[in-house]
Short mmCIF file of C-alpha atoms and ligand atoms in Angstrom, two decimals:
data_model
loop_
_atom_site.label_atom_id
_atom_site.label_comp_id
_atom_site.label_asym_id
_atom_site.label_seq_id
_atom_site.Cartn_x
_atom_site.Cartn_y
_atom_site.Cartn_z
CA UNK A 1 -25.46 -194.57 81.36
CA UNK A 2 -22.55 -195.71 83.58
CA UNK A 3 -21.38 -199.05 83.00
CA UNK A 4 -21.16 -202.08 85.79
CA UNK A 5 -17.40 -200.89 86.02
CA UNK A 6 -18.67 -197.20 87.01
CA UNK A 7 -17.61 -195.92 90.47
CA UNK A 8 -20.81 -194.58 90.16
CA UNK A 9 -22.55 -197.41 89.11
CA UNK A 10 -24.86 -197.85 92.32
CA UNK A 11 -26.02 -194.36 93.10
CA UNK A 12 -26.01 -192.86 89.36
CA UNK A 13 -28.89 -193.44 87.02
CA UNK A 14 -27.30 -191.69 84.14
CA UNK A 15 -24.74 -188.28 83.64
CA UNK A 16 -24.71 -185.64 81.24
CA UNK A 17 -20.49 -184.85 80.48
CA UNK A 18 -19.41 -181.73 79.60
CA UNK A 19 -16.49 -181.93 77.75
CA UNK A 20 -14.29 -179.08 77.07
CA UNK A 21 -11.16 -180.18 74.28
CA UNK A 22 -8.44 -178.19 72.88
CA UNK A 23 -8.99 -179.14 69.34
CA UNK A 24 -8.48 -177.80 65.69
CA UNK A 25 -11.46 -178.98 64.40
CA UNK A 26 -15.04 -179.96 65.84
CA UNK A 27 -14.57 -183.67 64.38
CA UNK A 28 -11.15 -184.63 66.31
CA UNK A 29 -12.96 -182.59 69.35
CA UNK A 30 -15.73 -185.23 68.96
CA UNK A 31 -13.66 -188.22 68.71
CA UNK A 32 -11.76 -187.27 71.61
CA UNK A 33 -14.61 -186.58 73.85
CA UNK A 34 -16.23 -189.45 72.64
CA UNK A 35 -13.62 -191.63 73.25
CA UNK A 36 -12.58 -190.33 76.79
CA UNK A 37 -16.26 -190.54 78.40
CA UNK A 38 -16.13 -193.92 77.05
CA UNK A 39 -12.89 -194.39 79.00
CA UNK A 40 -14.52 -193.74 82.58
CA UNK A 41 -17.06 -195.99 82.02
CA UNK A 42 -20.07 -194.97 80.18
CA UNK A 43 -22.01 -195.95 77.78
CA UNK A 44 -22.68 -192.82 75.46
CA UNK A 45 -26.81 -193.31 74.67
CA UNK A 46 -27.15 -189.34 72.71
CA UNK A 47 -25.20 -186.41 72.43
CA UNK A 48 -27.31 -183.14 73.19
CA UNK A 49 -25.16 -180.75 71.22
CA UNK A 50 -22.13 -181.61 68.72
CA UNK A 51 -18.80 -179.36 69.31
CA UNK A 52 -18.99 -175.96 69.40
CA UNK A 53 -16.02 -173.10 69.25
CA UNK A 54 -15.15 -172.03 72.76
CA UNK A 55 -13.55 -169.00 74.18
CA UNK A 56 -12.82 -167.98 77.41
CA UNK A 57 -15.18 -164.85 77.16
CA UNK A 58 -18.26 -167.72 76.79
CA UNK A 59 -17.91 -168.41 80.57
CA UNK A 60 -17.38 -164.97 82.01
CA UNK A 61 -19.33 -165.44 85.68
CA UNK A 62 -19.19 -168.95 85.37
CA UNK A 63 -16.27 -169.77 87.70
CA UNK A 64 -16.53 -173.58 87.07
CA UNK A 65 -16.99 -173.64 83.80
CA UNK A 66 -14.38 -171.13 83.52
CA UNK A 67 -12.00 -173.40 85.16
CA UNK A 68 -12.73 -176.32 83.05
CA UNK A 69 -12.10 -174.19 79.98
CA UNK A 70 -8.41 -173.44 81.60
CA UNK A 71 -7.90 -176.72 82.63
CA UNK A 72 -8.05 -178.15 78.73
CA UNK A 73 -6.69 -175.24 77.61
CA UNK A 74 -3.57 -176.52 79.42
CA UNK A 75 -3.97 -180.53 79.45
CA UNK A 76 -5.83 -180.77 76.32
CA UNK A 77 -9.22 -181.71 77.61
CA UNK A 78 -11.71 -181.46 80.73
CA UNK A 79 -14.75 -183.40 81.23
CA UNK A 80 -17.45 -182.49 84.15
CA UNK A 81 -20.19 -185.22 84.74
CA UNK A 82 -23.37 -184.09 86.08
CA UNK A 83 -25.48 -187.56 87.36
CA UNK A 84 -29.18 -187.77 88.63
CA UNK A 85 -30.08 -190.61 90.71
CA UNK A 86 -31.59 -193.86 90.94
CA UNK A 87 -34.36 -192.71 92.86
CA UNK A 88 -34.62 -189.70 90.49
CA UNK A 89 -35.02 -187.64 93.55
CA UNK A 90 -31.32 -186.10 93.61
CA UNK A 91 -28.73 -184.92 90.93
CA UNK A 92 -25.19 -185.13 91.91
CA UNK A 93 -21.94 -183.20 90.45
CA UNK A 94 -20.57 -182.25 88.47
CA UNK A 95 -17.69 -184.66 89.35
CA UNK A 96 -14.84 -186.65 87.74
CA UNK A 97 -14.37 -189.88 87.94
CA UNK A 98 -11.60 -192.61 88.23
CA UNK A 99 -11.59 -194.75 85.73
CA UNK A 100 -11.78 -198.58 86.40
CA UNK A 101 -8.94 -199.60 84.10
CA UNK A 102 -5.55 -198.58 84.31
CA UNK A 103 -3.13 -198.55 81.45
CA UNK A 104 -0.18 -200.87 82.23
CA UNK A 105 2.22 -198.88 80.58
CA UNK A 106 5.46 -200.06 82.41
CA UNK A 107 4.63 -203.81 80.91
CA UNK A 108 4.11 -201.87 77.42
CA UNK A 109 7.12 -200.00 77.52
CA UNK A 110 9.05 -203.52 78.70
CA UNK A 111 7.59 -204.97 75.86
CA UNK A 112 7.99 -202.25 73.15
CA UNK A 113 11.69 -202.25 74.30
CA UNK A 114 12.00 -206.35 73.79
CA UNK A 115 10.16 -206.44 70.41
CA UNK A 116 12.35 -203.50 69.31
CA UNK A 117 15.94 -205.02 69.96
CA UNK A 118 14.30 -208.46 68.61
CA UNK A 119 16.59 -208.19 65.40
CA UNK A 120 16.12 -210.01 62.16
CA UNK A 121 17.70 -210.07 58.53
CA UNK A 122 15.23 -208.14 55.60
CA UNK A 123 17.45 -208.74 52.98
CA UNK A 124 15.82 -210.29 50.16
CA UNK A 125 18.21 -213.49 50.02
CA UNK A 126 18.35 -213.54 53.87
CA UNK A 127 18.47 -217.08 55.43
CA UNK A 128 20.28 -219.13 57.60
CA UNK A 129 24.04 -217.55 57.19
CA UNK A 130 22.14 -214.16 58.81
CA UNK A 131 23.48 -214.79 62.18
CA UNK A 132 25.15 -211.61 63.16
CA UNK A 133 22.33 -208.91 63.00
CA UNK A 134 23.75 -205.54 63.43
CA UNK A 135 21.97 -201.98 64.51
CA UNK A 136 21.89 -200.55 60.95
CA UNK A 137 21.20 -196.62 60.07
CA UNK A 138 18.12 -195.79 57.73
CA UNK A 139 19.52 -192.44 57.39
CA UNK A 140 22.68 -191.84 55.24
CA UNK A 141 25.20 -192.15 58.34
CA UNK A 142 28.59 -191.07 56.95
CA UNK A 143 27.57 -187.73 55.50
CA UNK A 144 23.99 -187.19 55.91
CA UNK A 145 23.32 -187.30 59.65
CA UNK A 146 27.31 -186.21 60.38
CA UNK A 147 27.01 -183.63 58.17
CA UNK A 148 24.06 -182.08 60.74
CA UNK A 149 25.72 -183.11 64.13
CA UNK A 150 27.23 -181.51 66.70
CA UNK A 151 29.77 -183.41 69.07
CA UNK A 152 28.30 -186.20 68.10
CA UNK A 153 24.24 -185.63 68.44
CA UNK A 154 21.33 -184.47 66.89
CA UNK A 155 17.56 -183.88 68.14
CA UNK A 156 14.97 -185.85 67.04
CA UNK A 157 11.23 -186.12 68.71
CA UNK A 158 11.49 -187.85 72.16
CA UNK A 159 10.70 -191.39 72.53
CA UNK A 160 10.25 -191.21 76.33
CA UNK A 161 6.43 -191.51 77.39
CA UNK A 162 7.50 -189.11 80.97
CA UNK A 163 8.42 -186.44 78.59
CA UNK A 164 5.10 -187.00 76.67
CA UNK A 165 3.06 -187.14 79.88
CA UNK A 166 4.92 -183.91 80.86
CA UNK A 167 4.20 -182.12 78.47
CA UNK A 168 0.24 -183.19 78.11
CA UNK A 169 0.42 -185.15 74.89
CA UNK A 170 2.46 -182.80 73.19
CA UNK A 171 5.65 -184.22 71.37
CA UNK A 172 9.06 -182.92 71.90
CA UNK A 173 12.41 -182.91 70.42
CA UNK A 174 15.39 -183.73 72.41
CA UNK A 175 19.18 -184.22 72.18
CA UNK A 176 20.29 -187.79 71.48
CA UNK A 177 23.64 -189.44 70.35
CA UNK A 178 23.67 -190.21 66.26
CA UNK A 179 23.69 -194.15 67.36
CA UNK A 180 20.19 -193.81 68.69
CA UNK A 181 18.87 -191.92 66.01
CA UNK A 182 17.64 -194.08 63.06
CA UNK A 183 18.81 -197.15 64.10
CA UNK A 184 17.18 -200.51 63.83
CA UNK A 185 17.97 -204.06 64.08
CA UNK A 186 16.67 -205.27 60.40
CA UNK A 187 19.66 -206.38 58.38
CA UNK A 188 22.56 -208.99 59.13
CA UNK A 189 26.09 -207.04 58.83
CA UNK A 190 27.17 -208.92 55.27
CA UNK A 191 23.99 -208.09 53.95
CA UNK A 192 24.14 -204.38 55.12
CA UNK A 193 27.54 -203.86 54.18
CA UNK A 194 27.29 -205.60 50.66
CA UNK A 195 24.04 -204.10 49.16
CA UNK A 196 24.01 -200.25 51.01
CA UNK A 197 27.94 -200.18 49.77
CA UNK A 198 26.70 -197.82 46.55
CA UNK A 199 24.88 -195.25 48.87
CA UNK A 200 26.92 -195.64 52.17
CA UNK A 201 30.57 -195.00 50.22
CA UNK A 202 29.95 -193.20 47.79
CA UNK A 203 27.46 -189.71 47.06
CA UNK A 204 24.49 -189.80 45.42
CA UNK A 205 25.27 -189.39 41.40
CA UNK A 206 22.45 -190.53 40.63
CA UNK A 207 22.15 -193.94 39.80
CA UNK A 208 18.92 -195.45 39.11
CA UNK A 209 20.72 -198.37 41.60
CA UNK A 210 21.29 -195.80 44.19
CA UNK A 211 18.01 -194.34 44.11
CA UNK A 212 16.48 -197.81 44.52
CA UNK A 213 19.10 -198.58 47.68
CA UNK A 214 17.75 -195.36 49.30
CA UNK A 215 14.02 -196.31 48.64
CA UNK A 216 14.26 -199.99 49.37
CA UNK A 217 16.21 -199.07 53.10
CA UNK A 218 13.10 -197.02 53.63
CA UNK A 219 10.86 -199.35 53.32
CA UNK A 220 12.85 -202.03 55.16
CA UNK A 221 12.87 -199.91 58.25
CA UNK A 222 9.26 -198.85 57.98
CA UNK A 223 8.14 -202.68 57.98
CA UNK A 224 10.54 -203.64 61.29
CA UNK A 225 8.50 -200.87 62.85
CA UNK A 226 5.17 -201.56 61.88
CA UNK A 227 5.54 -205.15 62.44
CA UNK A 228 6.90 -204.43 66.04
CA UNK A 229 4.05 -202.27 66.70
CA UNK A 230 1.37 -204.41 65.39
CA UNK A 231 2.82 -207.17 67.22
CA UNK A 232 2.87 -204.81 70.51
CA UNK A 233 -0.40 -204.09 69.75
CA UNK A 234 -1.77 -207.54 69.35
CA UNK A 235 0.32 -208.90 72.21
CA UNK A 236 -1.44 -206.14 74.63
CA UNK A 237 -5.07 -207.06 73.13
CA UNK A 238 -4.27 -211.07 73.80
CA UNK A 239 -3.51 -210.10 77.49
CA UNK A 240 -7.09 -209.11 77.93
CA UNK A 241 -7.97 -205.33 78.20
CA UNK A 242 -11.12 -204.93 80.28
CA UNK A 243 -12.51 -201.31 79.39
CA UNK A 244 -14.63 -201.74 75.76
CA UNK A 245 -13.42 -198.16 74.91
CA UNK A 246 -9.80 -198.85 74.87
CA UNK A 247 -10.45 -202.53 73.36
CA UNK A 248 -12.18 -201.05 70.50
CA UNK A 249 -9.37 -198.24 70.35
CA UNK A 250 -6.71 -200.89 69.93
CA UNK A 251 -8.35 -203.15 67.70
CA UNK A 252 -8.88 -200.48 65.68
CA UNK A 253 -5.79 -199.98 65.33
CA UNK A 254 -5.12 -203.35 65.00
CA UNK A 255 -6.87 -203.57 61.65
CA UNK A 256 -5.56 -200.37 60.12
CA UNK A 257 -2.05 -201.24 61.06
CA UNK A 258 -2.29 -204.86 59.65
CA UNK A 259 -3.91 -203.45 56.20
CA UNK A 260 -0.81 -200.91 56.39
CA UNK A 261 1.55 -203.67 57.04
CA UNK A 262 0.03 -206.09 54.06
CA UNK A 263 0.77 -203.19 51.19
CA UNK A 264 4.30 -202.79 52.81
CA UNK A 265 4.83 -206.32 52.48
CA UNK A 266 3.84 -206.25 48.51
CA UNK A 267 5.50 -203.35 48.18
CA UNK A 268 9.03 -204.71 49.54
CA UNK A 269 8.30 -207.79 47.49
CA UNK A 270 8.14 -205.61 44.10
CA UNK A 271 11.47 -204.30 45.57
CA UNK A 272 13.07 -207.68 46.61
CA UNK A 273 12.40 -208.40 42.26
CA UNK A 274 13.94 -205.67 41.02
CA UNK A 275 16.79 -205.76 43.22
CA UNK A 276 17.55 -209.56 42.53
CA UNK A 277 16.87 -208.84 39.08
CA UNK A 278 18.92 -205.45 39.11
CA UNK A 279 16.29 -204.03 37.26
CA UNK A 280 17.49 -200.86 39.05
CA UNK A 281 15.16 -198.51 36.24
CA UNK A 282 11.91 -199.90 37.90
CA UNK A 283 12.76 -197.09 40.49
CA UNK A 284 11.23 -193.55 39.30
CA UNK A 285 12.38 -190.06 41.19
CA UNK A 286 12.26 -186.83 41.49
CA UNK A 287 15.36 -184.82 43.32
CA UNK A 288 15.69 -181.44 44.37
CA UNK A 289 19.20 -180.42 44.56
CA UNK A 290 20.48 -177.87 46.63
CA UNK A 291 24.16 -176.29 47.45
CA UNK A 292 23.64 -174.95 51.09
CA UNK A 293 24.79 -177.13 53.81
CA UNK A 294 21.66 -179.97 55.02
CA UNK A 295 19.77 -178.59 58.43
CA UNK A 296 17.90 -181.81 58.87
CA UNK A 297 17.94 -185.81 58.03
CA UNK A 298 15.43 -188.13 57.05
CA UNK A 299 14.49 -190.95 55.41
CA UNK A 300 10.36 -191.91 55.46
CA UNK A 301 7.55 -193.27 53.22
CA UNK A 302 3.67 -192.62 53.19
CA UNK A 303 0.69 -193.59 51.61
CA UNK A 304 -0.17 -190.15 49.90
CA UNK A 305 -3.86 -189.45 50.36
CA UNK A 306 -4.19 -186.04 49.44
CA UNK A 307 -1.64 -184.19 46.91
CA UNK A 308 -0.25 -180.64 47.67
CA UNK A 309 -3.62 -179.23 45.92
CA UNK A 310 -5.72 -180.46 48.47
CA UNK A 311 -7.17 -183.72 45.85
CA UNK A 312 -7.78 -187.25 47.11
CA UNK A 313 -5.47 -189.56 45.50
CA UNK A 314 -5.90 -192.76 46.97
CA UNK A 315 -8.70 -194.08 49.88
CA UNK A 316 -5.99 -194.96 52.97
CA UNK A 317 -9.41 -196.70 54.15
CA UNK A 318 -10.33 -198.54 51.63
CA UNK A 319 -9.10 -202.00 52.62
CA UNK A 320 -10.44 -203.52 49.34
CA UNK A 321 -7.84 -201.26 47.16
CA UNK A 322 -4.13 -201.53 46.91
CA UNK A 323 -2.19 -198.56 48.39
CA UNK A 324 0.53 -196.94 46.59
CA UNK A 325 3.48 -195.97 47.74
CA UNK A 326 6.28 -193.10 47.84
CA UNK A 327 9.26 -192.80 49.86
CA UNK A 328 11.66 -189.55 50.52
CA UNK A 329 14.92 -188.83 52.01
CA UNK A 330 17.94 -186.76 52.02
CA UNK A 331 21.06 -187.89 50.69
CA UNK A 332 24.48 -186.51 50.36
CA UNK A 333 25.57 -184.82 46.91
CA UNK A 334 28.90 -183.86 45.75
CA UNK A 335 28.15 -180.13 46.11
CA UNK A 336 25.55 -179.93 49.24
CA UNK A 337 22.75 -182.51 49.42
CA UNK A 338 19.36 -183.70 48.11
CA UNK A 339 15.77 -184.10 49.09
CA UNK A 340 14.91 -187.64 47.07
CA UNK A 341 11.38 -189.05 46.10
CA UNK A 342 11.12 -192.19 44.61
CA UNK A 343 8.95 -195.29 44.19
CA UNK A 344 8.40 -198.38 42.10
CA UNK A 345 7.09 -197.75 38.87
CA UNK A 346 4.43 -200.13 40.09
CA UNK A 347 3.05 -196.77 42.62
CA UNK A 348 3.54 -194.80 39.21
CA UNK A 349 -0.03 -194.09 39.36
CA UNK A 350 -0.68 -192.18 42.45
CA UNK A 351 2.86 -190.75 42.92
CA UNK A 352 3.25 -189.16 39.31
CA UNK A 353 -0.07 -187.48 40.26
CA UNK A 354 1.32 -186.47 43.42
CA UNK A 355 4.90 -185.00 42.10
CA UNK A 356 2.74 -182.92 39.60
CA UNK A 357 0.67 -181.38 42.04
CA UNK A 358 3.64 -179.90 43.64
CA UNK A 359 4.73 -178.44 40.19
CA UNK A 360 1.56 -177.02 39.77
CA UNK A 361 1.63 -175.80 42.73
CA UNK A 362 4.86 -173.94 42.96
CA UNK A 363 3.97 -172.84 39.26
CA UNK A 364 -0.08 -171.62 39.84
CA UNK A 365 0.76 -170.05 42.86
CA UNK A 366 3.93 -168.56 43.23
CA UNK A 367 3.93 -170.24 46.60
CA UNK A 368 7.70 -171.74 47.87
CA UNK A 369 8.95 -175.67 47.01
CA UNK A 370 11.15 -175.22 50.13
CA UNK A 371 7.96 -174.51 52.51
CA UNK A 372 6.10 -177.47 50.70
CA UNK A 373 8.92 -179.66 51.18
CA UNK A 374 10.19 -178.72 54.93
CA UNK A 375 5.60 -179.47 55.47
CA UNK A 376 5.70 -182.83 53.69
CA UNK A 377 9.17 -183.90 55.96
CA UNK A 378 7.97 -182.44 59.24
CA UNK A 379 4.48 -183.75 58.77
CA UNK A 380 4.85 -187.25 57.17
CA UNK A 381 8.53 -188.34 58.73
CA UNK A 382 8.83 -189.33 62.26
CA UNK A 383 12.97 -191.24 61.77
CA UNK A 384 13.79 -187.18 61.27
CA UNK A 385 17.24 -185.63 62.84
CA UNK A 386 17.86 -182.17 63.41
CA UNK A 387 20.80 -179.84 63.15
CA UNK A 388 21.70 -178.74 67.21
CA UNK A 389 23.28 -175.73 65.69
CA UNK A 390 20.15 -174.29 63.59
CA UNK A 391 17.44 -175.85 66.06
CA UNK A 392 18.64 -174.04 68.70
CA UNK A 393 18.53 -170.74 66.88
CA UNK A 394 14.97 -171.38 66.35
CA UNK A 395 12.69 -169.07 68.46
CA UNK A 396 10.19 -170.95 71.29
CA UNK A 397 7.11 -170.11 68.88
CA UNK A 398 8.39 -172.37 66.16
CA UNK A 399 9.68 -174.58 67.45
CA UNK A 400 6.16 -175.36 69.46
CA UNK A 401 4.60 -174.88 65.78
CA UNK A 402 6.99 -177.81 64.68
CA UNK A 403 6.49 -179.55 67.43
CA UNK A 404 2.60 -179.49 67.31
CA UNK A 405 2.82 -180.35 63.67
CA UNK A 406 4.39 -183.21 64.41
CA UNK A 407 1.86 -183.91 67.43
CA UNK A 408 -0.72 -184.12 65.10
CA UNK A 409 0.56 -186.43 62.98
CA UNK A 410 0.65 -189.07 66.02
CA UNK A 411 -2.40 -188.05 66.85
CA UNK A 412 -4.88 -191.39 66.28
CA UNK A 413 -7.98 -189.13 66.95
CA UNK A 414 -7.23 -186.49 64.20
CA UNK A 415 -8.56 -186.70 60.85
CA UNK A 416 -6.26 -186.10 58.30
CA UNK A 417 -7.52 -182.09 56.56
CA UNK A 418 -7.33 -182.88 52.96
CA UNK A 419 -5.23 -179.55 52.64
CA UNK A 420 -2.88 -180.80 54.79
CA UNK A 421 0.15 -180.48 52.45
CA UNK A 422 -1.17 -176.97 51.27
CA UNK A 423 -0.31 -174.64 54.56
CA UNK A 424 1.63 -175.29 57.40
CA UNK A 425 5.70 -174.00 58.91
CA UNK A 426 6.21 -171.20 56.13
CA UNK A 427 9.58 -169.32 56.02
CA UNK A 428 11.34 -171.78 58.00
CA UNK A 429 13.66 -173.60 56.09
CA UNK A 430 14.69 -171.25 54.09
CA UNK A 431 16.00 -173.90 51.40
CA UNK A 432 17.24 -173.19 48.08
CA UNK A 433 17.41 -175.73 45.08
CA UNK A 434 19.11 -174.94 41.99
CA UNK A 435 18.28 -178.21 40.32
CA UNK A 436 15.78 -180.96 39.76
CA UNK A 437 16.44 -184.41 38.04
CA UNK A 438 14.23 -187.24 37.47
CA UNK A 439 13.77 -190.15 35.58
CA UNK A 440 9.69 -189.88 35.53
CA UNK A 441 8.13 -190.17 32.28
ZN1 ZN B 501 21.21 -211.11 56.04
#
C-alpha cells in the first residue's frame, strides 16, 4: 500500500514490487528488498514469494525483466512496481518511483567531519592538564606502518562517500599519506608520549606491559569511533527524519551501537585498573611470529561470535549478556613482525575458546594459519594499511575479492554466516610463522 508520502499516493490503490538484488544469500536479499520498498514509500502488507536464485537464463524473452536483472547485476538491486488503481478499473507500470525523502548527506558528512576532529584525552588519569590533544596513531607508526610504505603512503579502504557511490556500494582501497591513516584525536600529547613510550620506542619483546599498551590503544581508538558515530547517529535522528523506513534503520542502529559502546566502556574500565595498578599479567595473548618483511598494518578488536569452526561463542544480540572481548594487531619484532591477540583475562572465557578453535583448526584440517589469519584481519579490521608495493602486484580479481570482503563487513543488511572465519581470500598472503608465544593458561 503506498503511503501518504507516495508519488503515487492518489491514483495507486496498492503495487506489487519486483525486486531483483545481487545478494549472497536469500536472507540479506530479503532485508534489502524489504528495506528499499519501504524507502519509496510503502507499506509492505505480504510478500507473495520469499527470494529465489536468479540467473540471467530465467528471463530469456523477457526483455524487461531481463533488463532489471542487468541493472542489479551492476548497481546491486532493481525494483519494478506494478500498481492497480483506485477505481480498480486500470493497472499501471511497472514504474519506479522517487522517493519522498532525500538523504542529506552533505550535512552528514559536515557533521561526521566536526565530531571526528572533536578531540578529547582517554587516558585513564586524564583531566584538566589534557589541554593539548594531539592526532595520535593506533597503528605502530615508527616501524609498523613505515615498514609497509612507500614515499610516504599506504592504501587503506576509501573514506570518501563519491567513491562509494561510484562504485555502487562497493568499498575501495585507495592511496593516502601515513598521517591520515589511523589517526585519531583521543589522547593529550603527555599522555601519549608517556604511556605508548614501551611500544612506540622500543620492539615488541614481549612484555606482558607491552602487550597490554597494544590492546588498551585498540580499544581507545575503537571507543572515539563508536562514540562519534553513535553521536552522528543520534544527532541525525534528533533532526527529524521523515521516511519510517530509514527512522527505523537508524534507530536500529542506534540501539545496537549504544549496547556496543556500553561493553567497550566496561571493557576500557577493566583496562584503566590494570594499567593504574600495573597489573600488566591481567593481559593474556597469543602471537604468531614471523621473519618475512609485514605486507599490511592493523590494529582492531571484535566481539567474536562465531570461532574459526563455525560455533557460536557469544549472542552479539543478546543485550541482557556481557560481550567479551579480543583485540589484534601487528607489531614490530626484532627479526620481522607479529600478528598479536590479546584480551583481559576478564574476556578469558570466550577468547580462550576462540584461540583454540584456530588450533584445532590448523591441526584437524591441515588447512593454512596464514589464510585464517589474513580472513580474520581483512574481515574484522577496518583501521587496516596496505603495502603500495605488494597491493599493486595483486591481480584485479583479488583485489575485488578483498575488496568485497570487506564490503560485506559494512554491510548493515548482511547477516553475519556463522562460517564466516572458516573460508574466504585463500593463498593470498602467503605468510609464514616460525613461532608462537603466549601467556594463556
Ligand atoms: Zn591526557
Amino acid at each position: 500500500m503506498p503511503t501518504k508520502e507516495n508519488e503515487k499516493y492518489d491514483l495507486v490503490e496498492g503495487a506489487l514490487a519486483h525486486c531483483w538484488i545481487k545478494e549472497t544469500n536469500p536472507q540479506n536479499a530479503y532485508a534489502k528488498a524489504e528495506f528499499f520498498v519501504s524507502k519509496s514509500d510503502w507499506k509492505i502488507t505480504k510478500v507473495e514469494e520469499y527470494p529465489i536464485e536468479v540467473n540471467e537464463s530465467n528471463f530469456l524473452g523477457k526483455d524487461l525483466r531481463t533488463e532489471n536483472y542487468l541493472k542489479a547485476k551492476s548497481d546491486g538491486l532493481s525494483i519494478a512496481y506494478v500498481g492497480w488503481s483506485r477505481d480498480g478499473k486500470t493497472t499501471t507500470g511497472p514504474f519506479q518511483l522517487k522517493q519522498s525523502f532525500e538523504f542529506p548527506i552533505s550535512e552528514y558528512i559536515d557533521n561526521q567531519k566536526k565530531l571526528s576532529q572533536r578531540g578529547r584525552c582517554l587516558h585513564y588519569e586524564n583531566g584538566h592538564r589534557c589541554n593539548e590533544i594531539i592526532k595520535a596513531h593506533s597503528i605502530q607508526k615508527n616501524q609498523s606502518l613505515s615498514a609497509i610504505a612507500q614515499n610516504g603512503h599506504v592504501y587503506k579502504i576509501s573514506s570518501e562517500i563519491g567513491s562509494l557511490k561510484k562504485n555502487k556500494g562497493r568499498l575501495t582501497y585507495k592511496k593516502y599519506g601515513v598521517n591520515k591513516v589511523s589517526t585519531f584525536l583521543g589522547f593529550c600529547k603527555k599522555h601519549d608520549n608517556e604511556l605508548f613510550e614501551p611500544i612506540d620506542n622500543d620492539l615488541l619483546k614481549p612484555t606482558d606491559q607491552q602487550v597490554l599498551l597494544y590492546s588498551y590503544r585498540s580499544l581507545c581508538r575503537e571507543l572515539f569511533v563508536s562514540e562519534n558515530a553513535l553521536e552522528l547517529t543520534k544527532n541525525q535522528l534528533e533532526k527529524g527524519i521523515t521516511q519510517e523506513a530509514i527512522k527505523n534503520m537508524l534507530s536500529g542502529y542506534v540501539t545496537g551501537k549504544s549496547f556496543g559502546l556500553e561493553n567497550l566502556k566496561r571493557h576500557k574500565s577493566c583496562y584503566d585498573k590494570s594499567l593504574l595498578n600495573k597489573s600488566y599479567s591481567n593481559i593474556k595473548y597469543v602471537i604468531f611470529q614471523s621473519s618475512q618483511k609485514p605486507v599490511i598494518a592493523f590494529s582492531g578488536l571484535f566481539y567474536p561470535d562465531f570461532d574459526f569452526l563455525g560455533r557460536e561463542l557469544q549472542n552479539l544480540g543478546d543485550q541482557t549478556q556481557d560481550l567479551q572481548l579480543i583485540t589484534f594487531c601487528s607489531t614490530p619484532m626484532k627479526n620481522g613482525w607479529a600478528y598479536l591477540f590479546a584480551w583481559h583475562k576478564t574476556s578469558s572465557k570466550v577468547c580462550v575458546d576462540f584461540m583454540r578453535s584456530l588450533a584445532t583448526m590448523i591441526y584437524n584440517n591441515k588447512s593454512s594459519l596464514s589464510d585464517h589469519l589474513f580472513r580474520l584481519a581483512m574481515t574484522n579490521c577496518e583501521n587496516l594499511a596496505i603495502s603500495p608495493k605488494w597491493w599493486e602486484k595483486l591481480n584485479k580479481d583479488i583485489k575485488e575479492k578483498i575488496a568485497d570482503r570487506a564490503t560485506s563487513m559494512a554491510d548493515i543488511f548482511a547477516v553475519t554466516e556463522q562460517s564466516y572465519l572458516m573460508e574466504g581470500l585463500e593463498g593470498i598472503s602467503d605468510w609464514e610463522f616460525e613461532n608462537v608465544i603466549t601467556n594463556m593458561d
